């Protein structure tokens, strides 16, 4: 497939659909939305407004990093700080699909407000083929897929969604990024789920628990930086397990699962054979840097029967 041609065709289609109107891009910093945003920016120039919703569920320093990266490309990113709204919506929710629904509803409500303020009629969104496939198959409802779960963005939110990448899988999306001349760091990044660290925090996703998983994710990312892998992250489990302090006192603490997988397109995956020294360094740092943790586990599950994320 000629990805330059694909990109050109999508740009023409975006121009035609938006006409003299305005569009907003929902940038999360992940590969899909980054490629989509650059594509739409090349098609629409100043008629595209780029919005980054800071939901409080991002990795360490992510909002500013994304803003800086896009500033270098001449693309202005407006950050909407909505962490409190997201945490309020997630409060008390422990069921995975209820968490996903709470995230999705809050995302579109927050986003719709921003779209209305910008007076845009179109939303450019980085949905890819795997998101649609998994939602259709009922594996889970990806946050950016509305049609398949019977929600019309036009009726409910008043704008039309444009999804230029919806026929591609992840490797194809990366190739479009390369064809667009984007910096490699933006199109080779690890995928990150829409609902963010809420997918990596079983039980309630509250600010304190999200902080724990954010720190653990940072450690796992740093320690696996030398590996070729599809995704590497940490998950805070919902249970508590016994540990012991240096002076011999028993205590209950948090459990962290380390997840690192090899995959082509996220549809299937296998656990990365991390070296023992890497695993030992990860556990050592997690115990040293996150004192509430009493167990660190390495997840060996392939997809299927597992999934990559935990909700
Ligand atoms: P699972 O956990 O289903 O994940 O094996 C497959 C891939 O999709 C990412 N993922 C998401 N991406 N919105 C997204 O944009 C979501 O709601 C979502 N949930 C999972 C996940 O990180 C993996 O790369």
XYZ file of C-alpha atoms and ligand atoms in Angstrom:
335
model
C 0.000 0.000 0.000
C 1.196 3.523 -0.806
C 0.811 5.385 2.501
C 1.635 8.791 1.023
C -1.216 8.365 -1.392
C -3.467 7.175 1.422
C -2.571 10.324 3.394
C -3.216 12.582 0.375
C -6.604 10.968 -0.224
C -7.603 11.354 3.416
C -6.547 15.021 3.387
C -8.680 15.646 0.310
C -11.607 13.862 1.945
C -11.222 15.941 5.134
C -11.122 19.180 3.109
C -14.207 18.160 1.175
C -16.200 17.133 4.256
C -15.280 20.165 6.363
C -15.742 22.607 3.442
C -15.682 26.139 4.786
C -16.385 24.890 8.303
C -14.129 24.243 11.272
C -12.908 21.051 12.893
C -11.516 20.070 16.227
C -9.008 17.301 16.793
C -9.031 15.240 19.975
C -5.329 14.808 20.626
C -4.257 12.376 23.345
C -0.600 12.102 22.405
C -0.954 8.456 21.374
C 0.097 7.387 17.884
C -3.421 7.280 16.432
C -4.546 10.729 17.522
C -1.108 12.236 16.799
C -1.090 10.964 13.212
C -4.700 12.023 12.774
C -3.992 15.518 14.095
C -1.033 16.076 11.762
C -3.079 14.769 8.830
C -5.970 17.108 9.644
C -3.650 20.044 10.282
C -2.056 19.567 6.869
C -5.539 19.435 5.343
C -7.137 22.341 7.193
C -4.388 24.569 8.594
C -5.828 27.210 10.921
C -9.352 25.801 10.543
C -8.310 22.929 12.782
C -8.279 23.474 16.521
C -6.338 20.896 18.522
C -7.579 20.085 21.992
C -5.876 17.920 24.569
C -8.119 16.906 27.450
C -6.041 16.488 30.589
C -8.186 13.894 32.345
C -5.756 13.370 35.230
C -5.231 9.806 33.996
C -2.156 10.449 31.874
C 1.401 9.282 32.287
C 3.964 11.426 34.095
C 4.391 14.887 32.466
C 2.442 13.784 29.380
C 0.275 16.895 28.691
C 3.222 19.313 28.573
C 5.391 16.855 26.609
C 2.702 16.543 23.936
C 2.141 20.291 23.806
C 5.885 20.896 23.327
C 6.227 18.217 20.623
C 3.381 19.686 18.591
C 4.585 23.257 19.106
C 7.759 22.179 17.294
C 5.583 21.140 14.349
C 3.867 24.519 14.363
C 0.649 23.048 15.790
C -0.886 24.842 18.761
C -2.431 22.553 21.357
C -4.983 23.812 23.868
C -4.966 21.830 27.119
C -8.313 21.534 28.887
C -7.792 20.674 32.544
C -10.629 18.332 33.442
C -9.041 15.985 35.996
C -11.563 16.842 38.731
C -14.530 16.088 36.484
C -13.089 12.707 35.502
C -12.289 11.706 39.076
C -15.783 12.728 40.153
C -17.265 10.495 37.426
C -15.024 7.547 38.340
C -15.652 7.825 42.078
C -16.912 4.560 43.547
C -16.858 2.716 40.204
C -15.141 -0.660 40.218
C -16.855 -2.544 37.391
C -14.610 -2.314 34.263
C -17.393 -1.480 31.812
C -18.941 1.058 34.219
C -15.526 2.725 34.486
C -15.201 2.762 30.696
C -18.699 4.205 30.348
C -18.040 6.872 33.000
C -14.829 7.803 31.198
C -16.493 7.881 27.781
C -19.463 9.982 28.949
C -17.179 12.463 30.716
C -14.817 12.590 27.753
C -17.570 13.420 25.272
C -19.287 15.865 27.627
C -16.027 17.721 28.249
C -15.116 17.518 24.630
C -18.501 18.649 23.365
C -18.240 21.746 25.531
C -14.852 22.524 23.978
C -16.205 21.844 20.470
C -19.187 24.159 21.078
C -16.887 26.916 22.339
C -14.722 26.554 19.241
C -17.846 26.663 17.038
C -16.553 23.656 15.082
C -18.967 21.303 13.341
C -16.567 18.385 12.928
C -14.537 16.224 15.246
C -11.456 14.513 13.859
C -10.859 11.315 15.759
C -8.098 8.676 15.600
C -10.275 5.563 15.737
C -8.486 2.609 14.109
C -9.726 -0.722 12.742
C -8.762 -2.651 15.899
C -10.920 -0.342 18.080
C -13.972 -0.994 15.910
C -13.308 -4.727 15.635
C -12.953 -5.202 19.401
C -16.025 -3.125 20.183
C -18.088 -5.015 17.581
C -16.897 -8.361 18.889
C -17.860 -7.268 22.395
C -14.308 -7.648 23.782
C -14.700 -4.176 25.295
C -16.128 -0.804 24.344
C -13.206 1.310 23.136
C -13.739 4.860 24.332
C -13.662 6.378 20.861
C -16.158 4.062 19.180
C -19.708 5.379 19.308
C -21.601 4.119 16.237
C -21.145 0.454 17.060
C -22.677 0.900 20.476
C -25.642 2.768 19.062
C -24.638 6.359 19.855
C -24.924 8.981 17.128
C -22.394 11.751 17.772
C -24.463 14.060 15.593
C -27.703 13.503 17.509
C -26.214 13.385 20.959
C -23.399 15.903 20.720
C -24.238 17.964 17.648
C -21.101 17.367 15.629
C -20.050 14.995 12.884
C -17.145 12.639 13.499
C -14.442 12.157 10.875
C -12.246 9.079 11.328
C -9.526 9.067 8.644
C -7.643 6.061 10.061
C -10.533 3.719 10.683
C -9.524 1.233 7.958
C -5.962 0.857 9.261
C -4.327 -1.238 11.967
C -1.470 0.098 14.103
C 1.421 -0.735 11.702
C -0.412 1.114 8.900
C -1.025 4.139 11.136
C 2.702 4.326 11.919
C 3.466 4.204 8.182
C 1.097 7.123 7.551
C 2.964 9.035 10.295
C 6.250 8.353 8.543
C 4.797 9.322 5.154
C 3.640 12.633 6.693
C 7.220 13.376 7.774
C 6.369 13.341 11.487
C 9.175 12.959 14.044
C 9.764 9.239 14.653
C 9.160 9.587 18.385
C 5.521 10.529 17.711
C 4.587 7.643 15.432
C 6.619 4.901 17.157
C 5.275 5.588 20.646
C 3.710 2.822 22.663
C -0.070 2.690 22.404
C -1.853 4.181 25.395
C -5.534 3.467 26.033
C -8.074 6.280 25.803
C -9.260 5.844 29.405
C -5.612 6.145 30.396
C -4.352 4.912 33.716
C -7.947 4.086 34.720
C -7.412 0.948 32.550
C -4.406 0.122 34.697
C -5.969 0.631 38.074
C -8.367 -2.138 39.070
C -10.976 -1.059 41.572
C -11.582 2.647 42.086
C -9.472 5.027 39.999
C -8.994 7.847 42.494
C -6.144 10.414 42.509
C -4.084 8.539 45.131
C -4.308 5.171 43.371
C -3.664 6.747 39.964
C -0.513 8.352 41.402
C 0.735 4.917 42.476
C 0.172 3.361 39.078
C 1.652 6.412 37.334
C 4.889 6.028 39.311
C 4.988 2.282 38.643
C 4.365 2.777 34.903
C 7.258 5.228 34.754
C 9.588 2.694 36.364
C 8.499 -0.101 33.996
C 8.867 2.152 30.950
C 12.328 3.273 32.005
C 13.595 -0.203 32.831
C 12.289 -1.758 29.597
C 13.460 1.093 27.367
C 16.131 -1.111 25.779
C 13.648 -3.777 24.624
C 11.771 -3.887 21.350
C 8.213 -4.407 22.563
C 4.675 -3.334 21.755
C 3.683 -2.014 25.178
C 5.142 -1.966 28.686
C 3.339 -0.703 31.758
C 2.280 -1.442 35.322
C -1.125 -2.185 36.801
C -2.375 -1.592 40.329
C -4.508 -4.548 41.377
C -7.603 -4.162 43.535
C -6.576 -6.594 46.255
C -4.223 -6.149 49.197
C -1.495 -8.620 50.156
C 0.700 -9.194 53.178
C 4.163 -7.751 53.394
C 6.624 -7.229 56.194
C 8.558 -4.141 57.302
C 12.338 -4.110 57.910
C 11.699 -4.334 61.647
C 9.489 -7.384 61.207
C 5.963 -5.904 61.367
C 3.274 -7.426 59.163
C 1.320 -5.052 56.924
C -1.153 -5.177 54.084
C -0.095 -3.400 50.937
C -0.658 -2.863 47.224
C -0.045 -5.369 44.441
C 1.556 -4.238 41.203
C 1.483 -6.341 38.047
C 4.109 -5.621 35.410
C 2.898 -6.031 31.840
C 5.171 -6.082 28.806
C 3.935 -7.544 25.506
C 5.048 -8.197 21.962
C 2.378 -7.686 19.316
C 1.914 -6.584 15.721
C -1.489 -4.987 15.847
C -2.835 -5.430 19.410
C -5.286 -8.104 18.241
C -3.020 -10.869 19.564
C -0.057 -10.526 21.925
C 2.503 -12.525 23.908
C 4.462 -11.643 27.047
C 7.921 -10.235 26.264
C 10.719 -12.502 27.550
C 12.240 -9.821 29.791
C 15.635 -10.644 31.274
C 15.840 -11.655 34.926
C 18.097 -8.679 35.707
C 15.466 -6.320 34.251
C 12.670 -7.912 36.262
C 14.750 -7.730 39.448
C 15.570 -4.058 38.830
C 11.879 -3.303 38.276
C 10.795 -4.935 41.541
C 13.649 -3.293 43.452
C 12.723 0.171 42.207
C 8.985 -0.319 42.764
C 9.544 -1.304 46.421
C 12.035 1.528 46.918
C 10.009 4.265 45.247
C 6.435 3.235 46.127
C 6.380 2.259 49.813
C 2.753 1.045 49.853
C 3.576 -1.934 47.581
C 4.037 -5.400 49.093
C 3.955 -7.616 45.961
C 5.287 -7.184 42.417
C 4.214 -9.743 39.791
C 5.137 -10.305 36.147
C 2.140 -11.102 33.954
C 2.848 -13.956 31.484
C -0.595 -14.022 29.809
C -0.932 -14.059 26.035
C -3.867 -12.418 24.217
C -6.076 -14.384 23.803
C -7.182 -15.597 26.308
C -6.106 -12.437 28.147
C -6.255 -8.858 26.851
C -3.330 -6.425 26.934
C -4.905 -3.976 29.406
C -6.665 -5.030 32.623
C -10.121 -3.592 32.017
P -6.706 -4.805 24.862
O -6.595 -4.538 26.319
O -8.114 -4.865 24.366
O -6.049 -3.558 24.127
O -5.934 -6.022 24.431
C -5.766 -3.527 22.753
C -5.040 -2.240 22.464
O -5.929 -1.142 22.554
C -5.520 -0.230 23.568
N -6.761 0.184 24.229
C -7.446 1.289 23.894
N -7.203 2.257 22.995
N -9.210 3.344 23.619
C -8.080 3.299 22.868
O -7.842 4.217 22.087
C -9.529 2.412 24.545
O -10.570 2.497 25.197
C -8.601 1.333 24.681
N -8.574 0.223 25.471
C -7.451 -0.463 25.166
C -4.562 -1.030 24.446
O -3.629 -0.197 25.118
C -3.913 -1.954 23.439
O -2.872 -1.316 22.732
